[in-house]
Amino acid sequence: MRHMAHCHRAAGQPLQAARIYAQLSERHPDDAAIAYQYGVSLIDTRQWEAAIRQLQKSHYLNPGHVGSLRALAWSCLMNSDAHTAEQHYLQLLALQPSPQDYLNAGHAALALGNTPAAAGRYAKYHNHSSQQSHTFQIPEGDIRMLTENYHLSPDDLRFMTEYINSQLQ
């Protein structure tokens, strides 16, 4: 069944994958890997609260799994819970941060009104990104999420982008 769920997810059928992972989760309630995969499938379907529950379970069962912490932080951010996302991103930044973690941690800080922390994290994202260009840009989808979920104005985001770029010169 795990293989079938994986195939559905790989084929772009997250609802079918999530249904199978739900069945697997009922049969194996203490399996951190199933909880993680179920949570990721729920992220794919944008079911943030259900994803958070599964990812919390996965993180509880296997606290050393950075992937579950990363997915949990992202789900909290997408579910308009910047405070909890910030807590998880702080843990990630102390462990094995990816460039994307710095970007998303910057979003959490900005949503909480912590502009200095956001600026520092955005600069680290830019400096560590493999797609480094000469200028920093907040990805378009992230701008949409920040304006819709956290009511940040496009001007706020533009000012932040301009500030980061002025620091990079």
Coordinates of C-alpha atoms in Angstrom, one line a residue, residues 20 24 36 42 44 54 58 60 66 69 73 84 91 107 121 134 136 167:
I20 CA -4.1 5.5 1.3
L24 CA -2.0 3.1 6.6
Y36 CA 5.3 12.2 7.6
L42 CA -2.1 16.6 3.0
D44 CA -0.2 18.8 -1.4
Q54 CA 0.2 14.4 11.1
S58 CA 5.7 12.4 12.9
Y60 CA 6.9 13.5 18.1
V66 CA 14.5 17.4 9.9
L69 CA 10.1 19.7 11.2
A73 CA 6.9 24.8 10.0
T84 CA 4.2 28.6 15.7
Q91 CA 14.7 25.0 15.6
H107 CA 8.5 35.2 6.0
R121 CA 17.2 35.7 7.1
H134 CA 22.5 39.8 -8.2
F136 CA 17.0 39.4 -4.0
Q167 CA 22.6 45.7 1.6

